[in-house]
């Protein structure tokens, strides 16, 4: 047994110890739910990083030595079969939207009138764990369910139908045309706000209900102004997020004249099909990576030390003094601004790094392809890395907190009800075995990396003239992807700072 | 195409698995002998076979830890307690105010009163990182104190 003292052995030990060990939940706000994960041991980190590096070269070798015919059809090299086709897709969609509106209404109602305890109230678990995490992973496996079952879309369409009925004339279409230059920027802004709330917001049932009401207001106004089709295509964070995730799914629903169609395809392959549509779509994808990376990084001891030890010693202490009683609250305030600034800056930092590597990759083969076209073409191939990051950081929450939804549905308001007889199920806390978690985390990050490298090569084969050119062009991209993977693993292997 | 894809996938898998065993730390020597008790008795004598047949060894004890709380914060004692999975841990918690101590995950509780130390003894059966905190009264209503990190036994 090794009792370890809080780091920081200089005069400000008390301050650092207070910050690192005794951080109150209010300071280092956290995504909702308890995580019991231990840092990944060094040897697994080393294995993951080396494995990713060496496997990358196997992928390169595979892509380069394939027959030209196979290369030409790389993007459509999937088994497409028609597995299903049914009529009345619209009716089904309406039914699912109505069904999805029930938990949404319940989340708002329990937040407004239920108990104030985050873990005793239905809404935080239902929203953060079941909807935000659970639906992401379900979407990655089964396709864009959210597009057909989005409750806000149902509400917006219902509103439009009611107003046109009241005015006794057919709907004239949206009030405004969605401007092309706006692209996905509204979704990017919503995404930044959403992650900021996740990391720095106070997670109370009431707070969530208020946020949901505000979000519902924005969404309905937006859908009314620009039409629900345009709004949920470009401007809504969840619709855009789930659509990006669904590109990796082996199942795809497509709308056809004669009804909906379900297609089976290689998982992840569709990410190489189409480039990102615009700069805003590229930034959205990069923030999918950087938000998770930042969430992990900001919990590590190394990151916490930068502000609380290095910067404090470098000059902050002259400004705020070294009396712990006065300095600690001041440092907490600075910490909040400091971390918020880095979170909001993270997609732009990733954009700068990504742009540099894309520029290099066009440069090494002297390609006659516009830089912008290259940047947009390779962006979706980063999605598997983003999904692996996301899953490895958050999946244990499904085990520890997600299962609690079974008892919470029986007593959503925390009043002591037992509607379905499940209120006392799953009482014991499930603690995932640390060894298992480590293997899953490292294994999936390496797998995500291999898939991304493969897809990027498929895209390169389509863009560049020869296989040789494609392979050489991918060396800078390979460096970028190895960097992303290794840093993701590094974050997982770092000692954690906050208590929880 | 399919044959080369399978070949490629197999090659990658073989590479990763090979590397895995290369990187995996080798277990410390005394633990290995228990693996094949019958073979071990024939060659290495009876002493090595004994652990496999006898009752499970008594739970290893970790060094007792004393935590001193002042005004709802940890004022003395380790902020991070590291133990190996399966060890018995004994905590003595001294507080200058009343409150309830709570260890997350294990969901252990201890009632604290002024100057009467609370004793908590438990076997760290689950690996992971567990926060412990004080549910006090007054302005220190909810304060994190530190973490207990339970590591899986080394392979």
XYZ file of C-alpha atoms in Angstrom:
655
model
C 0.000 0.000 0.000
C 1.344 3.390 -0.966
C -0.362 6.364 0.635
C 0.420 9.260 -1.632
C 0.533 12.837 -0.574
C -0.949 15.488 -2.755
C 1.661 16.831 -5.143
C 3.250 20.240 -4.838
C 5.897 20.232 -2.163
C 6.609 23.949 -2.085
C 4.979 26.540 0.132
C 1.711 26.410 -1.717
C 1.224 22.757 -0.970
C -1.996 23.484 0.854
C -3.387 25.362 -2.109
C -2.434 22.767 -4.669
C -3.571 19.957 -2.433
C -6.868 21.680 -1.947
C -7.267 22.150 -5.664
C -6.156 18.718 -6.687
C -7.638 16.544 -4.041
C -10.496 18.414 -2.484
C -12.008 20.022 -5.510
C -15.626 20.541 -4.709
C -17.993 19.346 -7.417
C -19.128 22.895 -7.975
C -15.684 23.953 -9.108
C -14.703 21.320 -11.556
C -18.119 20.669 -12.859
C -18.319 17.365 -14.534
C -20.309 15.442 -16.952
C -23.107 13.895 -14.963
C -22.577 10.468 -13.438
C -19.856 8.714 -11.504
C -16.871 7.156 -13.179
C -14.650 4.674 -11.370
C -12.044 4.342 -14.104
C -8.370 4.060 -13.237
C -5.669 5.427 -15.519
C -4.528 2.894 -18.125
C -1.193 1.324 -17.087
C 1.864 2.470 -18.980
C 2.585 -0.809 -20.745
C -0.887 -0.825 -22.299
C -0.427 2.735 -23.444
C 2.894 1.763 -24.985
C 1.295 -1.255 -26.655
C -1.564 0.809 -28.048
C 0.672 3.490 -29.460
C 3.146 1.022 -30.991
C 0.349 -1.184 -32.289
C -1.348 1.779 -33.945
C 1.917 2.833 -35.552
C 2.856 -0.585 -36.925
C -0.677 -1.529 -37.956
C -0.835 1.682 -39.961
C 1.952 0.437 -42.188
C 0.175 -2.852 -42.747
C -2.856 -0.845 -43.862
C -0.712 1.220 -46.212
C 0.857 -1.913 -47.639
C -2.570 -3.443 -48.166
C -4.004 -0.423 -49.927
C -0.949 0.032 -52.136
C -0.709 -3.576 -53.275
C -4.339 -4.053 -54.129
C -5.363 -4.598 -57.725
C -6.254 -1.385 -59.565
C -9.819 -2.543 -60.143
C -10.396 -2.877 -56.426
C -8.826 0.496 -55.782
C -11.121 2.195 -58.243
C -14.171 0.881 -56.458
C -12.800 1.472 -52.986
C -15.613 3.700 -51.828
C -18.400 1.536 -53.157
C -16.626 -1.626 -52.199
C -19.467 -2.664 -49.927
C -22.105 -5.271 -49.856
C -25.229 -3.371 -50.520
C -28.323 -5.426 -50.238
C -31.867 -4.393 -50.056
C -32.984 -5.790 -46.743
C -36.189 -3.968 -46.272
C -38.693 -1.706 -47.860
C -41.944 -0.621 -46.387
C -44.750 1.807 -47.014
C -46.169 4.519 -44.792
C -42.731 5.645 -43.612
C -44.235 9.003 -42.706
C -46.819 7.448 -40.398
C -44.159 5.400 -38.669
C -42.020 8.463 -38.247
C -44.910 10.419 -36.698
C -45.616 7.565 -34.296
C -41.983 7.379 -33.203
C -41.767 11.144 -32.758
C -44.857 11.080 -30.556
C -43.388 8.236 -28.543
C -40.100 10.099 -28.108
C -41.968 13.188 -26.928
C -43.071 11.299 -23.800
C -39.605 11.017 -22.194
C -38.846 14.583 -23.277
C -41.957 15.898 -21.546
C -41.170 13.735 -18.539
C -37.618 15.157 -18.318
C -39.021 18.684 -18.218
C -41.818 17.810 -15.778
C -39.557 15.924 -13.343
C -37.063 18.782 -13.468
C -39.741 21.330 -12.621
C -41.716 19.406 -10.033
C -39.608 16.443 -8.954
C -37.015 16.133 -6.189
C -33.866 18.211 -6.387
C -31.438 15.286 -6.117
C -29.543 14.646 -9.387
C -29.477 10.910 -8.754
C -32.999 10.617 -7.378
C -34.600 12.444 -10.273
C -35.298 10.797 -13.616
C -34.209 13.588 -15.897
C -30.411 13.831 -15.617
C -29.938 10.103 -16.085
C -32.471 9.982 -18.920
C -30.952 12.922 -20.759
C -27.194 12.639 -20.228
C -26.802 8.898 -20.051
C -29.643 7.338 -22.042
C -30.138 10.012 -24.689
C -26.705 11.603 -25.126
C -24.531 8.505 -24.632
C -26.867 5.578 -25.212
C -28.427 6.918 -28.389
C -24.973 7.767 -29.782
C -23.851 4.160 -29.547
C -27.195 2.786 -30.741
C -26.984 5.162 -33.704
C -23.475 3.957 -34.519
C -24.869 0.440 -34.741
C -28.318 0.890 -36.253
C -28.268 4.110 -38.250
C -29.908 7.474 -37.906
C -32.903 6.658 -35.714
C -32.983 10.227 -34.506
C -33.926 11.500 -37.960
C -37.184 9.559 -37.851
C -37.831 9.763 -34.112
C -36.765 13.326 -33.270
C -39.465 14.634 -30.903
C -38.610 18.279 -31.584
C -39.105 17.719 -35.298
C -42.504 16.214 -34.533
C -43.395 19.276 -32.461
C -42.212 21.678 -35.145
C -44.197 19.891 -37.859
C -47.245 19.724 -35.628
C -46.996 23.457 -34.995
C -46.728 24.161 -38.710
C -49.735 21.950 -39.446
C -51.851 23.596 -36.749
C -51.072 27.150 -37.867
C -51.838 26.391 -41.498
C -55.140 24.789 -40.420
C -56.005 27.845 -38.331
C -55.232 30.197 -41.191
C -57.341 27.965 -43.429
C -54.822 27.860 -46.191
C -52.143 25.380 -47.142
C -48.729 25.864 -45.597
C -46.834 28.451 -47.602
C -43.445 27.109 -46.667
C -40.966 28.653 -44.236
C -40.876 32.364 -43.559
C -37.212 32.647 -44.518
C -34.903 30.800 -46.801
C -32.004 29.193 -44.930
C -28.930 31.168 -46.018
C -26.234 29.092 -47.683
C -23.400 30.955 -45.941
C -24.778 29.945 -42.557
C -23.941 26.308 -43.239
C -23.560 24.247 -40.098
C -22.413 27.198 -37.967
C -25.583 27.306 -35.818
C -25.033 23.623 -35.007
C -21.377 24.310 -34.175
C -22.398 27.111 -31.808
C -25.020 24.899 -30.169
C -22.472 22.101 -29.856
C -19.968 24.389 -28.115
C -22.677 25.570 -25.724
C -23.812 21.999 -25.113
C -20.333 20.711 -24.209
C -19.662 23.794 -22.099
C -22.820 23.050 -20.118
C -21.820 19.408 -19.824
C -18.416 20.222 -18.372
C -18.987 23.451 -16.489
C -22.714 23.609 -15.847
C -24.385 22.752 -12.575
C -26.136 19.463 -13.019
C -29.413 19.896 -11.191
C -32.764 18.510 -12.334
C -34.217 22.011 -12.415
C -31.292 23.359 -14.423
C -31.708 20.638 -17.014
C -35.440 21.312 -17.327
C -34.699 25.011 -17.887
C -32.074 24.195 -20.511
C -34.455 21.842 -22.287
C -37.164 24.511 -22.339
C -34.777 27.103 -23.760
C -33.484 24.620 -26.328
C -37.035 23.677 -27.292
C -37.856 27.364 -27.723
C -34.826 28.008 -29.936
C -35.503 24.897 -31.986
C -39.178 25.653 -32.578
C -38.487 29.265 -33.520
C -35.669 28.187 -35.819
C -37.773 25.504 -37.452
C -40.645 27.971 -37.872
C -38.401 30.608 -39.459
C -36.414 28.392 -41.790
C -38.634 25.329 -42.079
C -38.004 22.146 -40.146
C -36.261 20.475 -43.063
C -33.487 23.071 -43.288
C -33.243 23.600 -39.538
C -32.748 19.956 -38.642
C -30.418 19.460 -41.558
C -27.976 22.258 -40.750
C -28.687 24.072 -37.524
C -29.668 21.567 -34.853
C -26.813 20.109 -32.829
C -28.355 16.722 -32.070
C -29.649 16.132 -35.587
C -26.239 16.969 -37.070
C -24.315 15.001 -34.429
C -26.371 11.838 -34.801
C -26.214 12.093 -38.584
C -22.415 12.161 -38.446
C -22.398 9.181 -36.076
C -24.884 7.322 -38.298
C -22.474 7.513 -41.228
C -20.486 4.803 -39.471
C -23.419 2.483 -38.996
C -23.820 -0.671 -41.061
C -27.505 0.164 -41.546
C -28.883 3.072 -43.470
C -32.398 4.334 -43.935
C -33.028 6.234 -47.130
C -36.128 8.057 -48.239
C -37.388 7.058 -51.646
C -40.412 7.980 -53.686
C -41.904 4.567 -53.074
C -41.264 4.502 -49.345
C -38.298 4.030 -47.096
C -35.503 1.661 -47.720
C -33.125 -0.047 -45.376
C -29.696 -0.775 -46.667
C -26.884 -2.870 -45.299
C -23.347 -1.745 -45.911
C -19.881 -2.124 -44.473
C -19.707 -0.363 -41.144
C -17.713 2.894 -41.339
C -17.398 2.672 -45.146
C -19.853 5.499 -45.815
C -17.568 7.978 -44.084
C -15.294 7.745 -47.113
C -18.184 8.229 -49.541
C -18.767 11.931 -49.340
C -16.564 14.817 -48.240
C -17.590 17.235 -45.521
C -19.893 19.771 -47.143
C -18.311 22.955 -45.894
C -15.847 24.459 -43.462
C -18.543 24.500 -40.787
C -19.103 20.746 -41.193
C -15.345 20.213 -40.880
C -15.225 22.248 -37.657
C -18.167 20.262 -36.308
C -16.314 16.982 -36.917
C -13.125 18.343 -35.366
C -15.028 19.437 -32.277
C -16.344 15.878 -31.939
C -12.693 14.947 -31.435
C -11.504 17.909 -29.435
C -14.397 18.087 -26.982
C -13.829 14.526 -25.803
C -10.076 14.982 -25.734
C -10.466 18.132 -23.666
C -12.878 16.466 -21.266
C -10.309 13.762 -20.619
C -7.337 16.109 -20.503
C -8.907 18.586 -18.097
C -9.257 15.819 -15.493
C -5.597 14.898 -15.514
C -3.091 15.919 -12.908
C -0.709 17.162 -15.598
C -3.274 19.619 -16.952
C -4.388 20.797 -13.527
C -0.778 21.515 -12.589
C -0.305 23.887 -15.506
C -2.617 26.448 -13.950
C -2.489 25.591 -10.251
C 1.258 25.131 -9.959
C 3.156 26.388 -13.022
C 1.175 29.512 -13.859
C 0.501 30.215 -10.211
C 4.202 30.197 -9.443
C 5.066 32.015 -12.637
C 3.150 35.113 -11.735
C -0.410 34.598 -10.632
C 0.641 34.527 -6.998
C 1.863 38.112 -7.155
C -1.538 39.099 -8.328
C -3.809 37.111 -6.053
C -1.490 36.554 -3.101
C -0.565 33.354 -1.351
C -2.970 33.337 1.536
C -4.861 30.094 0.807
C -8.160 31.426 2.132
C -8.181 34.291 -0.341
C -6.242 32.666 -3.164
C -8.283 29.513 -3.446
C -11.589 31.139 -4.430
C -9.769 33.470 -6.797
C -7.968 30.552 -8.407
C -11.245 28.705 -8.776
C -12.656 31.604 -10.710
C -9.582 31.785 -12.924
C -9.728 28.021 -13.393
C -13.244 28.290 -14.771
C -12.308 30.967 -17.305
C -9.083 29.223 -18.206
C -10.752 25.882 -18.904
C -13.719 27.437 -20.709
C -11.338 29.335 -22.961
C -9.408 26.189 -23.842
C -12.585 24.259 -24.529
C -13.893 26.933 -26.891
C -10.480 27.252 -28.531
C -10.015 23.498 -28.975
C -11.795 23.045 -32.345
C -9.800 25.931 -33.839
C -6.536 24.480 -32.563
C -7.475 21.156 -34.104
C -8.441 22.968 -37.302
C -5.035 24.640 -37.513
C -3.203 21.350 -36.938
C -5.452 19.473 -39.364
C -5.039 22.158 -42.031
C -1.263 22.019 -41.684
C -1.189 18.254 -42.234
C -3.610 18.407 -45.161
C -1.503 21.132 -46.743
C 1.587 18.929 -46.320
C -0.171 15.979 -47.821
C -1.061 17.912 -50.956
C 2.417 19.394 -51.010
C 4.430 16.144 -50.897
C 2.889 14.925 -54.153
C 2.518 18.374 -55.738
C -1.133 17.638 -56.272
C -3.212 19.806 -58.580
C -6.091 19.604 -56.144
C -7.370 22.628 -54.277
C -6.441 22.689 -50.607
C -10.046 23.211 -49.575
C -11.175 20.142 -51.496
C -8.525 17.986 -49.825
C -9.387 19.298 -46.361
C -13.070 18.561 -46.798
C -12.477 15.139 -48.357
C -10.434 13.740 -45.480
C -12.454 15.190 -42.606
C -15.103 12.419 -42.379
C -12.399 9.757 -42.195
C -11.584 11.083 -38.702
C -15.024 10.019 -37.476
C -13.994 6.492 -36.388
C -11.270 8.003 -34.185
C -13.842 10.412 -32.759
C -16.270 7.583 -32.002
C -13.533 5.484 -30.368
C -12.501 8.451 -28.196
C -16.082 9.086 -27.217
C -16.929 5.488 -26.422
C -13.789 4.788 -24.418
C -14.259 7.920 -22.329
C -17.907 7.484 -21.527
C -19.074 3.903 -21.935
C -18.621 2.867 -18.301
C -21.248 5.467 -17.392
C -23.797 3.224 -19.114
C -22.883 0.458 -16.667
C -22.649 2.575 -13.546
C -25.415 5.104 -14.143
C -27.318 3.963 -17.254
C -28.793 0.930 -15.502
C -30.303 3.205 -12.858
C -32.896 4.252 -15.420
C -34.664 0.970 -14.638
C -35.489 2.141 -11.127
C -35.960 5.760 -12.127
C -38.784 5.032 -14.594
C -40.787 3.625 -11.716
C -40.238 6.717 -9.615
C -39.383 9.532 -12.043
C -40.129 12.403 -9.680
C -38.391 10.834 -6.686
C -41.612 10.858 -4.677
C -41.277 7.222 -3.638
C -43.598 5.824 -6.314
C -43.237 2.365 -7.769
C -45.159 2.555 -11.049
C -43.733 -0.490 -12.785
C -42.483 -2.365 -9.749
C -38.847 -1.728 -10.680
C -38.099 1.026 -8.173
C -35.862 -1.189 -6.068
C -34.096 -3.038 -8.849
C -30.370 -2.681 -9.459
C -29.727 -1.197 -6.047
C -26.119 -2.238 -5.843
C -23.603 -0.112 -7.638
C -22.059 -1.863 -10.595
C -18.308 -1.361 -10.574
C -16.742 -2.329 -13.906
C -13.535 -4.310 -13.515
C -10.583 -2.003 -14.135
C -8.644 -4.575 -16.154
C -11.567 -5.112 -18.522
C -12.094 -1.386 -18.929
C -8.423 -0.854 -19.797
C -8.438 -3.554 -22.454
C -11.654 -2.255 -24.011
C -10.380 1.328 -24.023
C -7.004 0.647 -25.573
C -8.309 -1.994 -27.974
C -11.064 0.225 -29.354
C -8.811 3.254 -29.747
C -6.377 1.179 -31.808
C -9.253 -0.280 -33.837
C -10.719 3.171 -34.515
C -7.303 4.325 -35.636
C -6.854 1.441 -38.082
C -10.279 2.084 -39.595
C -9.560 5.790 -39.991
C -6.215 5.162 -41.657
C -7.815 2.685 -44.034
C -10.639 5.050 -44.970
C -8.270 7.962 -45.514
C -6.319 5.803 -47.962
C -9.503 4.904 -49.797
C -10.244 8.605 -50.172
C -6.695 9.281 -51.341
C -6.974 6.594 -54.016
C -9.999 8.368 -55.402
C -8.423 11.817 -55.327
C -4.906 11.247 -56.576
C -3.766 10.058 -59.976
C -1.677 7.041 -59.065
C -1.548 4.602 -56.210
C 1.974 5.706 -55.460
C 0.890 9.313 -55.202
C -1.995 8.335 -52.970
C 0.288 6.382 -50.649
C 2.872 9.162 -50.382
C 0.199 11.789 -49.854
C -1.034 9.822 -46.894
C 2.194 9.941 -44.920
C 1.384 13.316 -43.320
C -2.186 12.153 -42.627
C -0.761 9.033 -41.030
C 1.375 11.157 -38.733
C -1.685 13.204 -37.796
C -3.782 10.135 -37.040
C -1.038 8.493 -35.012
C -0.718 11.747 -33.116
C -4.448 11.806 -32.391
C -4.454 8.175 -31.307
C -1.360 8.429 -29.155
C -2.632 11.575 -27.456
C -5.983 9.902 -26.807
C -4.175 6.982 -25.195
C -1.870 9.316 -23.293
C -4.854 11.104 -21.775
C -6.342 7.771 -20.676
C -3.055 6.762 -19.059
C -2.546 9.973 -17.086
C -3.031 10.142 -13.314
C -6.281 11.933 -12.576
C -6.535 15.071 -10.563
C -10.044 15.618 -9.342
C -11.765 13.459 -6.873
C -14.139 11.759 -9.261
C -10.429 -8.478 -52.957
C -11.888 -10.525 -50.146
C -8.918 -12.836 -49.873
C -6.452 -10.002 -49.547
C -8.713 -8.244 -47.058
C -8.825 -11.357 -44.878
C -5.074 -11.736 -45.206
C -4.587 -8.118 -44.243
C -6.942 -8.360 -41.271
C -5.230 -11.538 -40.066
C -1.816 -9.927 -40.416
C -2.907 -6.866 -38.434
C -4.459 -9.013 -35.731
C -1.352 -11.195 -35.501
C 0.832 -8.121 -35.273
C -1.252 -6.582 -32.507
C -1.510 -9.794 -30.517
C 2.218 -10.419 -30.852
C 2.972 -6.918 -29.658
C 0.545 -7.351 -26.790
C 2.497 -10.263 -25.386
C 5.726 -8.441 -26.013
C 4.580 -5.444 -23.972
C 2.677 -7.290 -21.265
C 4.832 -7.267 -18.158
C 6.007 -10.688 -17.010
C 4.595 -11.724 -13.640
C 6.936 -11.823 -10.661
C 8.563 -15.266 -10.372
C 6.962 -16.733 -7.187
C 3.445 -16.562 -8.611
C 4.175 -18.790 -11.610
C 4.875 -21.983 -9.731
C 1.261 -22.408 -8.620
C 0.035 -22.642 -12.204
C 0.591 -26.400 -12.716
C 0.507 -28.004 -9.284
C 0.805 -31.640 -10.403
C 3.847 -31.077 -12.544
C 5.374 -28.900 -9.872
C 5.131 -31.584 -7.177
C 6.992 -34.103 -9.262
C 9.873 -31.882 -10.157
C 10.173 -29.072 -7.655
C 9.045 -30.859 -4.505
C 5.975 -30.633 -2.330
C 6.375 -27.085 -1.067
C 5.182 -25.355 -4.243
C 2.028 -27.446 -4.556
C 0.727 -26.546 -1.139
C -0.886 -23.170 -1.945
C -3.085 -24.651 -4.660
C -4.668 -27.297 -2.465
C -5.000 -25.480 0.837
C -7.722 -23.013 1.789
C -7.413 -19.504 0.282
C -4.737 -17.401 1.883
C -5.859 -14.884 4.510
C -6.745 -11.466 3.140
C -3.649 -9.283 3.007
C -3.820 -6.261 5.269
C -2.956 -2.804 4.080
C -1.234 -0.321 6.337
C -3.908 1.503 8.399
C -4.700 5.011 7.221
C -5.653 7.942 9.407
C -7.615 10.813 7.889
C -8.071 14.055 9.797
C -10.829 16.392 8.672
C -11.020 20.036 9.612
C -13.948 22.232 8.576
C -15.111 19.660 6.073
C -11.737 19.361 4.333
C -8.928 16.866 4.574
C -6.313 18.459 6.780
C -4.052 15.490 7.377
C -3.691 12.117 5.711
C -3.176 10.962 2.119
C -5.347 12.540 -0.567
C -4.902 9.466 -2.725
C -4.826 6.043 -1.078
C -3.529 3.286 -3.346
C -4.155 -0.354 -2.550
C -4.037 -3.598 -4.457
C -7.337 -5.329 -5.109
C -8.270 -7.850 -2.437
C -6.486 -6.196 0.471
C -8.202 -5.237 3.690
C -8.081 -1.534 4.346
C -8.581 0.097 7.719
C -9.433 3.783 7.867
C -9.594 5.922 10.965
C -11.452 9.163 10.353
C -11.189 12.031 12.797
C -13.383 15.049 12.261
C -13.857 18.363 14.039
C -17.541 18.427 13.139
C -20.467 16.075 12.783
C -21.330 14.594 9.439
C -21.563 11.489 7.357
C -18.564 10.038 5.563
C -19.344 8.286 2.290
C -17.192 6.170 -0.012
C -18.626 6.071 -3.537
C -18.828 2.838 -5.482
C -18.505 0.674 -2.403
C -21.256 2.825 -0.902
C -19.853 2.689 2.590
C -21.066 5.178 5.156
C -19.744 6.179 8.548
C -21.296 8.518 11.054
C -18.813 11.104 12.288
C -19.119 13.041 15.507
C -16.838 15.668 16.977
C -13.560 14.214 18.180
C -14.854 10.626 18.209
C -12.892 8.815 15.498
C -14.815 6.548 13.146
C -13.287 3.223 12.187
C -14.019 1.798 8.751
C -12.632 -1.579 7.753
C -13.399 -3.189 4.416
C -11.890 -5.482 1.810
C -11.087 -3.625 -1.416
C -12.716 -6.267 -3.597
C -13.457 -4.054 -6.636
C -10.813 -2.368 -8.718
C -11.302 1.247 -9.667
C -11.006 4.790 -8.457
C -13.395 5.749 -5.694
C -14.082 9.176 -4.341
C -14.875 9.635 -0.687
C -16.616 12.658 0.665
C -18.249 14.256 3.654
C -21.943 15.007 3.815
C -21.757 17.551 6.573
C -24.135 20.053 8.012
C -24.128 23.808 7.583
C -21.914 25.445 4.982
C -19.762 22.380 4.355
C -22.717 20.451 3.087
C -20.981 18.401 0.429
C -17.254 18.164 0.161
C -14.960 15.740 -1.649
C -12.095 14.551 0.538
C -9.934 12.351 -1.626
C -9.831 9.108 -3.571
C -9.060 5.475 -2.959
C -7.474 3.804 -5.966
C -7.789 0.029 -6.010
C -5.487 -1.530 -8.606
C -5.980 -4.987 -10.065
C -3.336 -7.432 -8.839
C -0.266 -7.234 -11.040
C -0.430 -9.921 -13.752
